[in-house]
Amino acid sequence: MSGSLDVFLARRWEDLVMLTLQHLAVVALSLAIATVLGVLIGLLVWDRNVPRTAALTAAGIAITIPSLALLALLSPVLGLGWAPTVVSLVFYSLLPIVRNTVVGLREVPAHLIESARGMGMTPVKTLLSIQLPLAWPVIVTGIRVAAQLTVGIAAIAAYVAGPGLGLYIFKGLSSLGSVNALNFTLTGTICVVLLALLLDGAFVLIARYSTSRGLRV
Amino acid sequence: MTVHTGQAPRLGLKRFTTPLAVVVALVALFAWLSSLTLDSIEQRTLNTSYLLDRTQEHVLLTVVSSALVALLAIPAGIAAYRVRSKAVRAFVIGLGNIGQATPAVGVVILLAIVWQTGFYTALISLVAYCFLPALRNTLTGLEQVDQATREAARGMGMTPRQVLWRIELPLASPVILAGLRTALVFSVGVATIATFINAGGLGDMIVNGLKLQRYPVIVVGAVLVAAIAVLIDWAAGLVEDLVRPRGL
């Protein structure tokens, strides 16, 4: 039933590269937005008990909501394509990033903050040159978890015409029974897996080179 | 993805804020729904029997697949642990990582293409998808048990089997249960996708609503799915706290 995979790949090579890049782009954009938002929320709540618990509980509940449900709710408001995709990817990325920001900031020893203050650092300076650098490895881990999550969710977003490899996965379904059905879904799925694994590997490097030099192991 | 790691047990009334919020949301949803005048297309899906059928399918798919995952993944995890071979361990962890990187929608649709569409295909792909995280949690949970504790148990004259049942499994149970809870929440989400391969569930409503551009249908489907996910996660958390050995 299935057409040969090498002919399929040869014909659609460029298409596949473009979809992979789109997939990467939407994930990267969403992660960038989620990192800024998540770290900000983390900074606002980490040292206050009630807001912290509220933020983490809300994010914990939010992440259980199935992605197709969220995408469907967003699409009548935001239309199809990039907008609902980016919003939902940011939504799911927030939990790991906020949680890890809070954990990272809470792990900074109190005496370090005190000595920074004692040296005459302002709270902002302490935050920027002591607390955030020390918490950063934990925050990056959060972003890495979010990356794994969003690569998979972005594939579902193709159902609301989101960008990326989900297009091929769904094309296989819509051409069920035709020669290339398996090829479409298989290549789409495998490319998503490869992208996720490559991105995970990239985060090892990002974590290493974005961590303050004195903290690198 | 380990979304759930041993949270401190919440006590008393606070424990019921989540289901209360869900009930409030559902009441608000149906109040809003009854204020609308539905056209014939909307009436076909927004009636009690249709909603109950879809919800039942959804919960059935989720619960059966999670039960199968528990039955398969925990013994497999114990076996992988007992073999005590680095190669088996690396294989399980590596496979777990690849499984985590695999998009659920890809697994579901691939299986539908190579086999058939329908409920059983959805069930099998759900089990396949949730098996790996549960397996990995079982393995890492057992490995986390302190070596000294294990030796002390041996020193007291326990056989390896007794050490497993009375020391290792109880100590690993929080991590194993957290893995199952993740599997449950995953399956609610993946069961939504099952609609693409004609396996029913509340995903039907979401997809129909999108196709026919009927916003009330989308909202009801999406809110019901979200409510199920949140409630199942909450119930699993409750069970986690109740089952956890007293001493922990």
Short mmCIF file of C-alpha atoms in Angstrom, two decimals:
data_model
loop_
_atom_site.label_atom_id
_atom_site.label_comp_id
_atom_site.label_asym_id
_atom_site.label_seq_id
_atom_site.Cartn_x
_atom_site.Cartn_y
_atom_site.Cartn_z
CA MET A 1 0.00 0.00 0.00
CA SER A 2 2.76 2.45 0.81
CA GLY A 3 4.81 4.31 -1.76
CA SER A 4 8.54 3.98 -1.31
CA LEU A 5 9.92 6.26 1.36
CA ASP A 6 13.03 7.39 -0.53
CA VAL A 7 11.06 8.70 -3.49
CA PHE A 8 8.70 10.41 -1.04
CA LEU A 9 11.58 12.04 0.79
CA ALA A 10 13.39 13.07 -2.38
CA ARG A 11 10.29 14.83 -3.66
CA ARG A 12 9.38 16.56 -0.44
CA TRP A 13 12.76 17.23 1.06
CA GLU A 14 12.52 21.02 0.88
CA ASP A 15 8.98 20.98 2.18
CA LEU A 16 10.08 18.90 5.15
CA VAL A 17 13.01 21.18 5.99
CA MET A 18 10.72 24.21 5.86
CA LEU A 19 8.15 22.58 8.16
CA THR A 20 10.87 21.55 10.60
CA LEU A 21 12.20 25.12 10.69
CA GLN A 22 8.66 26.45 11.20
CA HIS A 23 8.17 24.00 14.03
CA LEU A 24 11.42 25.10 15.62
CA ALA A 25 10.53 28.78 15.12
CA VAL A 26 7.13 28.55 16.80
CA VAL A 27 8.60 26.60 19.72
CA ALA A 28 11.51 29.04 20.11
CA LEU A 29 9.25 32.09 19.95
CA SER A 30 6.87 30.63 22.52
CA LEU A 31 9.72 29.63 24.83
CA ALA A 32 11.21 33.13 24.62
CA ILE A 33 7.89 34.74 25.57
CA ALA A 34 7.24 32.14 28.28
CA THR A 35 10.73 32.61 29.74
CA VAL A 36 10.28 36.37 30.11
CA LEU A 37 6.76 35.97 31.54
CA GLY A 38 7.59 32.96 33.70
CA VAL A 39 10.70 34.48 35.26
CA LEU A 40 8.79 37.71 35.93
CA ILE A 41 5.97 35.80 37.64
CA GLY A 42 8.56 33.79 39.56
CA LEU A 43 10.27 36.97 40.72
CA LEU A 44 6.96 38.43 41.89
CA VAL A 45 5.87 35.43 43.94
CA TRP A 46 8.93 33.49 45.11
CA ASP A 47 9.31 35.05 48.55
CA ARG A 48 5.61 35.49 49.38
CA ASN A 49 3.84 32.39 50.65
CA VAL A 50 0.26 32.96 49.54
CA PRO A 51 0.92 34.29 46.01
CA ARG A 52 3.54 31.58 45.48
CA THR A 53 1.21 28.74 46.43
CA ALA A 54 -1.57 30.33 44.37
CA ALA A 55 0.65 30.71 41.28
CA LEU A 56 2.06 27.19 41.48
CA THR A 57 -1.33 25.59 42.14
CA ALA A 58 -2.95 27.50 39.28
CA ALA A 59 -0.14 26.57 36.91
CA GLY A 60 -0.30 22.95 38.08
CA ILE A 61 -4.01 22.78 37.30
CA ALA A 62 -3.63 24.66 34.02
CA ILE A 63 -1.12 22.17 32.66
CA THR A 64 -3.58 19.28 33.03
CA ILE A 65 -5.97 20.86 30.52
CA PRO A 66 -5.77 18.88 27.26
CA SER A 67 -4.08 20.89 24.53
CA LEU A 68 -6.73 20.24 21.89
CA ALA A 69 -9.34 21.73 24.23
CA LEU A 70 -7.30 24.87 24.77
CA LEU A 71 -6.54 25.27 21.07
CA ALA A 72 -10.22 24.87 20.23
CA LEU A 73 -11.22 27.48 22.80
CA LEU A 74 -8.63 29.94 21.52
CA SER A 75 -9.29 29.58 17.83
CA PRO A 76 -12.68 31.35 17.66
CA VAL A 77 -11.10 34.29 19.48
CA LEU A 78 -7.64 34.33 17.92
CA GLY A 79 -8.41 32.77 14.57
CA LEU A 80 -6.25 30.06 13.03
CA GLY A 81 -2.51 29.68 12.58
CA TRP A 82 0.30 31.20 14.62
CA ALA A 83 -1.71 33.17 17.20
CA PRO A 84 -3.58 30.33 18.98
CA THR A 85 -0.48 28.12 18.65
CA VAL A 86 1.89 30.58 20.31
CA VAL A 87 -0.59 31.48 23.05
CA SER A 88 -1.22 27.84 23.95
CA LEU A 89 2.47 26.92 23.85
CA VAL A 90 3.28 29.84 26.17
CA PHE A 91 0.42 28.71 28.43
CA TYR A 92 1.85 25.19 28.81
CA SER A 93 5.44 26.43 29.19
CA LEU A 94 4.63 28.63 32.15
CA LEU A 95 4.32 25.88 34.79
CA PRO A 96 7.83 24.41 34.46
CA ILE A 97 9.44 27.84 34.09
CA VAL A 98 7.62 29.53 36.99
CA ARG A 99 8.12 26.52 39.23
CA ASN A 100 11.82 26.27 38.52
CA THR A 101 12.32 30.03 38.91
CA VAL A 102 10.72 29.83 42.34
CA VAL A 103 12.76 26.76 43.32
CA GLY A 104 15.97 28.30 41.99
CA LEU A 105 15.50 31.60 43.80
CA ARG A 106 14.57 29.88 47.04
CA GLU A 107 17.73 27.78 46.88
CA VAL A 108 19.98 30.86 46.96
CA PRO A 109 21.44 30.87 50.50
CA ALA A 110 20.15 33.75 52.61
CA HIS A 111 23.62 34.66 53.88
CA LEU A 112 24.77 35.37 50.32
CA ILE A 113 21.97 37.89 49.90
CA GLU A 114 22.80 39.43 53.25
CA SER A 115 26.47 39.80 52.43
CA ALA A 116 25.57 41.35 49.06
CA ARG A 117 23.44 43.90 50.89
CA GLY A 118 26.25 44.40 53.39
CA MET A 119 28.61 45.22 50.52
CA GLY A 120 26.22 48.02 49.64
CA MET A 121 24.42 46.37 46.70
CA THR A 122 20.93 47.66 45.96
CA PRO A 123 18.13 45.07 45.85
CA VAL A 124 18.09 45.31 42.05
CA LYS A 125 21.85 44.82 41.82
CA THR A 126 21.62 41.86 44.26
CA LEU A 127 18.92 40.33 42.13
CA LEU A 128 20.79 40.76 38.87
CA SER A 129 24.28 39.79 39.96
CA ILE A 130 23.66 37.33 42.80
CA GLN A 131 20.20 35.77 42.86
CA LEU A 132 19.41 35.33 39.17
CA PRO A 133 22.86 33.98 38.19
CA LEU A 134 22.71 31.46 41.04
CA ALA A 135 19.15 30.41 40.17
CA TRP A 136 19.80 30.33 36.43
CA PRO A 137 20.82 26.63 36.05
CA VAL A 138 17.52 25.60 37.66
CA ILE A 139 15.55 28.03 35.49
CA VAL A 140 17.21 26.67 32.33
CA THR A 141 16.15 23.16 33.35
CA GLY A 142 12.59 24.45 33.55
CA ILE A 143 12.85 25.93 30.06
CA ARG A 144 14.24 22.61 28.83
CA VAL A 145 11.24 20.72 30.23
CA ALA A 146 8.96 23.29 28.62
CA ALA A 147 10.75 22.78 25.30
CA GLN A 148 10.05 19.03 25.33
CA LEU A 149 6.42 19.68 26.16
CA THR A 150 5.86 22.33 23.51
CA VAL A 151 7.48 20.44 20.64
CA GLY A 152 4.81 17.76 21.08
CA ILE A 153 1.92 20.18 21.59
CA ALA A 154 2.92 22.18 18.51
CA ALA A 155 2.25 19.02 16.48
CA ILE A 156 -1.40 19.05 17.63
CA ALA A 157 -1.65 22.77 16.84
CA ALA A 158 -1.60 21.87 13.15
CA TYR A 159 -5.26 21.05 13.63
CA VAL A 160 -5.99 24.76 14.01
CA ALA A 161 -3.67 25.44 11.07
CA GLY A 162 -0.67 26.04 13.30
CA PRO A 163 2.78 26.00 11.69
CA GLY A 164 5.12 23.01 11.67
CA LEU A 165 5.38 19.27 11.25
CA GLY A 166 1.90 18.51 12.54
CA LEU A 167 0.76 19.33 9.02
CA TYR A 168 2.39 16.12 7.72
CA ILE A 169 1.04 14.03 10.59
CA PHE A 170 -2.52 15.17 9.86
CA LYS A 171 -2.00 14.91 6.10
CA GLY A 172 -1.39 11.20 6.61
CA LEU A 173 -4.70 10.92 8.42
CA SER A 174 -6.66 12.87 5.85
CA SER A 175 -5.21 10.75 3.04
CA LEU A 176 -5.87 7.51 4.96
CA GLY A 177 -5.80 4.58 2.56
CA SER A 178 -3.74 6.38 -0.08
CA VAL A 179 -0.21 5.43 -1.09
CA ASN A 180 1.53 8.13 0.90
CA ALA A 181 -0.57 8.17 4.08
CA LEU A 182 1.99 6.27 6.12
CA ASN A 183 4.90 8.24 4.65
CA PHE A 184 3.37 11.57 5.62
CA THR A 185 2.59 10.65 9.21
CA LEU A 186 5.78 8.67 9.72
CA THR A 187 8.12 11.39 8.46
CA GLY A 188 6.20 14.04 10.38
CA THR A 189 6.38 12.06 13.62
CA ILE A 190 10.03 11.09 13.24
CA CYS A 191 11.03 14.68 12.48
CA VAL A 192 9.22 15.85 15.62
CA VAL A 193 11.07 13.23 17.69
CA LEU A 194 14.42 14.22 16.15
CA LEU A 195 13.69 17.90 16.69
CA ALA A 196 12.80 17.28 20.33
CA LEU A 197 15.95 15.24 20.94
CA LEU A 198 18.18 17.80 19.17
CA LEU A 199 16.60 20.62 21.14
CA ASP A 200 17.17 18.71 24.36
CA GLY A 201 20.81 18.29 23.40
CA ALA A 202 21.06 21.98 22.53
CA PHE A 203 19.82 22.85 26.00
CA VAL A 204 22.80 21.06 27.54
CA LEU A 205 25.01 23.56 25.66
CA ILE A 206 22.73 26.52 26.36
CA ALA A 207 22.72 25.66 30.06
CA ARG A 208 26.50 25.39 30.08
CA TYR A 209 27.30 28.61 28.26
CA SER A 210 24.60 30.79 29.78
CA THR A 211 25.58 29.85 33.33
CA SER A 212 27.89 32.24 35.13
CA ARG A 213 31.48 31.02 34.72
CA GLY A 214 32.15 30.44 38.39
CA LEU A 215 29.19 28.05 38.62
CA ARG A 216 30.08 25.79 35.72
CA VAL A 217 30.90 22.30 36.85
CA MET B 1 7.85 14.87 32.25
CA THR B 2 7.32 14.57 35.95
CA VAL B 3 4.79 17.27 36.59
CA HIS B 4 3.85 15.85 39.94
CA THR B 5 6.45 15.35 42.57
CA GLY B 6 5.42 14.75 46.16
CA GLN B 7 3.55 17.88 47.15
CA ALA B 8 2.91 18.38 50.82
CA PRO B 9 -0.44 16.80 51.68
CA ARG B 10 -3.15 19.45 51.76
CA LEU B 11 -5.53 19.12 54.62
CA GLY B 12 -9.12 19.80 55.47
CA LEU B 13 -11.26 22.18 53.44
CA LYS B 14 -8.39 23.30 51.25
CA ARG B 15 -8.36 19.84 49.74
CA PHE B 16 -11.78 20.46 48.26
CA THR B 17 -11.14 23.83 46.64
CA THR B 18 -10.27 22.18 43.32
CA PRO B 19 -13.46 20.09 42.88
CA LEU B 20 -15.47 23.03 44.19
CA ALA B 21 -13.97 25.31 41.55
CA VAL B 22 -14.74 22.68 38.90
CA VAL B 23 -18.37 22.43 40.04
CA VAL B 24 -18.70 26.22 39.98
CA ALA B 25 -17.24 26.32 36.46
CA LEU B 26 -19.63 23.59 35.28
CA VAL B 27 -22.66 25.29 36.82
CA ALA B 28 -21.63 28.55 35.16
CA LEU B 29 -21.22 26.70 31.87
CA PHE B 30 -24.68 25.17 31.96
CA ALA B 31 -26.27 28.41 33.13
CA TRP B 32 -24.71 30.14 30.14
CA LEU B 33 -25.81 27.30 27.89
CA SER B 34 -29.43 27.47 29.01
CA SER B 35 -29.48 31.21 28.26
CA LEU B 36 -28.70 30.48 24.59
CA THR B 37 -31.16 29.59 21.89
CA LEU B 38 -29.62 26.62 20.12
CA ASP B 39 -30.04 25.91 16.42
CA SER B 40 -30.75 22.39 15.15
CA ILE B 41 -27.06 21.54 14.68
CA GLU B 42 -26.23 22.58 18.21
CA GLN B 43 -29.21 20.72 19.63
CA ARG B 44 -27.91 17.52 18.08
CA THR B 45 -24.84 17.59 20.33
CA LEU B 46 -25.81 19.77 23.25
CA ASN B 47 -28.29 17.38 24.86
CA THR B 48 -27.93 15.26 27.94
CA SER B 49 -27.70 11.83 26.32
CA TYR B 50 -25.04 12.91 23.80
CA LEU B 51 -22.98 14.62 26.49
CA LEU B 52 -23.21 11.63 28.82
CA ASP B 53 -22.24 9.20 26.07
CA ARG B 54 -19.17 11.19 25.06
CA THR B 55 -18.11 11.75 28.66
CA GLN B 56 -18.52 8.06 29.38
CA GLU B 57 -16.41 7.11 26.37
CA HIS B 58 -13.75 9.57 27.42
CA VAL B 59 -13.56 8.41 31.02
CA LEU B 60 -13.63 4.75 29.95
CA LEU B 61 -10.73 5.25 27.55
CA THR B 62 -8.73 7.11 30.19
CA VAL B 63 -9.37 4.76 33.08
CA VAL B 64 -8.97 1.49 31.17
CA SER B 65 -5.72 2.61 29.56
CA SER B 66 -4.31 3.85 32.86
CA ALA B 67 -5.22 0.59 34.57
CA LEU B 68 -3.48 -1.33 31.79
CA VAL B 69 -0.44 0.94 32.11
CA ALA B 70 -0.30 0.26 35.86
CA LEU B 71 -0.62 -3.50 35.31
CA LEU B 72 2.10 -3.54 32.67
CA ALA B 73 4.55 -0.81 33.63
CA ILE B 74 5.01 -1.52 37.33
CA PRO B 75 5.92 -5.22 36.94
CA ALA B 76 8.11 -4.32 33.96
CA GLY B 77 9.83 -1.63 36.03
CA ILE B 78 10.40 -4.08 38.89
CA ALA B 79 11.78 -6.64 36.45
CA ALA B 80 14.09 -4.07 34.85
CA TYR B 81 15.27 -3.13 38.32
CA ARG B 82 15.84 -6.69 39.50
CA VAL B 83 17.95 -7.56 36.48
CA ARG B 84 20.46 -4.99 37.73
CA SER B 85 22.11 -4.62 34.37
CA LYS B 86 23.47 -1.29 33.19
CA ALA B 87 22.48 -2.08 29.61
CA VAL B 88 18.83 -2.76 30.50
CA ARG B 89 18.74 0.41 32.58
CA ALA B 90 20.26 2.54 29.83
CA PHE B 91 17.82 0.98 27.34
CA VAL B 92 14.78 1.75 29.50
CA ILE B 93 15.89 5.32 30.25
CA GLY B 94 16.81 5.94 26.61
CA LEU B 95 13.52 4.52 25.39
CA GLY B 96 11.74 6.67 27.98
CA ASN B 97 13.43 9.78 26.63
CA ILE B 98 12.47 8.97 23.05
CA GLY B 99 8.93 8.19 24.18
CA GLN B 100 8.74 11.56 25.87
CA ALA B 101 9.90 13.27 22.69
CA THR B 102 7.29 11.48 20.58
CA PRO B 103 4.14 13.50 19.84
CA ALA B 104 1.00 11.71 21.02
CA VAL B 105 -0.92 12.69 17.92
CA GLY B 106 1.75 10.97 15.79
CA VAL B 107 1.45 7.71 17.74
CA VAL B 108 -2.35 7.70 17.53
CA ILE B 109 -2.49 8.44 13.81
CA LEU B 110 0.37 6.07 12.90
CA LEU B 111 -1.38 3.19 14.61
CA ALA B 112 -4.64 4.08 12.88
CA ILE B 113 -2.88 4.02 9.50
CA VAL B 114 -1.03 0.75 9.94
CA TRP B 115 -3.86 -1.03 11.74
CA GLN B 116 -7.38 0.38 11.85
CA THR B 117 -9.35 3.24 13.28
CA GLY B 118 -11.55 2.98 16.34
CA PHE B 119 -11.69 2.53 20.08
CA TYR B 120 -9.17 -0.31 20.43
CA THR B 121 -6.55 1.47 18.39
CA ALA B 122 -6.94 4.50 20.62
CA LEU B 123 -6.70 2.31 23.69
CA ILE B 124 -3.50 0.64 22.51
CA SER B 125 -1.84 3.89 21.51
CA LEU B 126 -2.77 5.41 24.87
CA VAL B 127 -1.22 2.46 26.69
CA ALA B 128 1.89 2.60 24.49
CA TYR B 129 2.22 6.31 25.04
CA CYS B 130 1.80 6.29 28.82
CA PHE B 131 3.73 3.07 29.43
CA LEU B 132 7.22 4.55 29.18
CA PRO B 133 6.93 7.38 31.73
CA ALA B 134 5.33 4.98 34.24
CA LEU B 135 8.04 2.38 33.61
CA ARG B 136 10.78 4.96 34.07
CA ASN B 137 9.29 6.27 37.30
CA THR B 138 9.06 2.73 38.70
CA LEU B 139 12.69 2.10 37.87
CA THR B 140 14.01 5.40 39.22
CA GLY B 141 11.79 5.14 42.31
CA LEU B 142 13.24 1.75 43.19
CA GLU B 143 16.77 2.98 42.50
CA GLN B 144 16.33 5.96 44.79
CA VAL B 145 15.92 3.70 47.83
CA ASP B 146 18.85 4.27 50.14
CA GLN B 147 21.47 1.51 49.91
CA ALA B 148 21.98 1.58 53.67
CA THR B 149 18.29 0.90 54.27
CA ARG B 150 18.45 -2.04 51.91
CA GLU B 151 21.52 -3.43 53.68
CA ALA B 152 19.90 -2.98 57.08
CA ALA B 153 16.91 -5.01 55.86
CA ARG B 154 19.21 -7.75 54.61
CA GLY B 155 21.06 -7.66 57.92
CA MET B 156 17.79 -8.25 59.73
CA GLY B 157 17.49 -11.48 57.77
CA MET B 158 15.02 -10.44 55.08
CA THR B 159 15.08 -12.34 51.81
CA PRO B 160 15.43 -10.29 48.60
CA ARG B 161 11.70 -10.81 48.02
CA GLN B 162 10.85 -9.46 51.44
CA VAL B 163 13.20 -6.51 50.91
CA LEU B 164 11.36 -5.74 47.67
CA TRP B 165 7.84 -5.96 49.11
CA ARG B 166 8.39 -4.50 52.54
CA ILE B 167 11.19 -1.98 52.02
CA GLU B 168 11.84 -1.05 48.41
CA LEU B 169 8.31 -0.86 47.01
CA PRO B 170 6.82 1.12 49.92
CA LEU B 171 9.73 3.57 49.81
CA ALA B 172 9.48 3.89 46.04
CA SER B 173 5.68 4.18 46.07
CA PRO B 174 5.49 8.01 45.99
CA VAL B 175 7.57 8.14 42.81
CA ILE B 176 5.70 5.21 41.22
CA LEU B 177 2.32 6.79 42.04
CA ALA B 178 3.47 10.14 40.69
CA GLY B 179 4.29 8.34 37.43
CA LEU B 180 0.80 6.82 37.30
CA ARG B 181 -0.77 10.18 38.02
CA THR B 182 1.15 11.69 35.12
CA ALA B 183 -0.03 8.79 32.96
CA LEU B 184 -3.65 9.43 33.95
CA VAL B 185 -3.49 13.12 33.10
CA PHE B 186 -1.69 12.32 29.83
CA SER B 187 -4.42 9.89 28.87
CA VAL B 188 -7.20 12.43 29.36
CA GLY B 189 -5.38 14.63 26.85
CA VAL B 190 -4.57 11.86 24.42
CA ALA B 191 -8.14 10.52 24.65
CA THR B 192 -9.22 13.90 23.27
CA ILE B 193 -7.09 13.25 20.21
CA ALA B 194 -8.75 9.84 19.83
CA THR B 195 -11.58 11.60 17.99
CA PHE B 196 -9.30 11.90 14.96
CA ILE B 197 -9.38 8.11 14.57
CA ASN B 198 -13.11 7.71 15.28
CA ALA B 199 -12.69 6.51 18.83
CA GLY B 200 -15.29 8.83 20.32
CA GLY B 201 -14.83 10.81 23.48
CA LEU B 202 -15.28 14.50 24.08
CA GLY B 203 -12.80 15.31 21.33
CA ASP B 204 -15.76 14.65 19.00
CA MET B 205 -17.48 17.75 20.30
CA ILE B 206 -14.40 19.92 19.97
CA VAL B 207 -13.71 18.80 16.41
CA ASN B 208 -17.37 19.02 15.34
CA GLY B 209 -17.67 22.45 16.90
CA LEU B 210 -14.61 23.65 15.02
CA LYS B 211 -15.75 22.15 11.72
CA LEU B 212 -19.29 23.49 11.97
CA GLN B 213 -18.22 26.75 13.58
CA ARG B 214 -20.52 26.31 16.55
CA TYR B 215 -18.80 28.03 19.45
CA PRO B 216 -21.12 26.65 22.21
CA VAL B 217 -20.29 23.09 21.12
CA ILE B 218 -16.54 23.78 21.30
CA VAL B 219 -16.82 25.47 24.68
CA VAL B 220 -18.88 22.69 26.25
CA GLY B 221 -16.56 19.98 24.89
CA ALA B 222 -13.40 21.78 25.93
CA VAL B 223 -14.65 22.72 29.39
CA LEU B 224 -15.88 19.17 30.06
CA VAL B 225 -12.53 17.71 29.01
CA ALA B 226 -10.66 20.21 31.14
CA ALA B 227 -12.96 19.45 34.09
CA ILE B 228 -12.30 15.71 33.72
CA ALA B 229 -8.55 16.30 33.55
CA VAL B 230 -8.50 18.54 36.61
CA LEU B 231 -10.77 16.21 38.62
CA ILE B 232 -8.80 13.09 37.71
CA ASP B 233 -5.55 14.81 38.65
CA TRP B 234 -7.12 15.89 41.92
CA ALA B 235 -8.45 12.40 42.68
CA ALA B 236 -5.08 10.87 41.86
CA GLY B 237 -3.42 13.32 44.22
CA LEU B 238 -5.86 12.32 46.92
CA VAL B 239 -5.12 8.62 46.38
CA GLU B 240 -1.40 9.41 46.36
CA ASP B 241 -1.64 10.98 49.80
CA LEU B 242 -3.85 8.22 51.20
CA VAL B 243 -1.82 5.31 49.88
CA ARG B 244 1.55 6.75 50.86
CA PRO B 245 3.03 4.74 53.76
CA ARG B 246 2.39 6.46 57.08
CA GLY B 247 6.06 6.84 57.96
CA LEU B 248 6.74 8.86 54.84
#
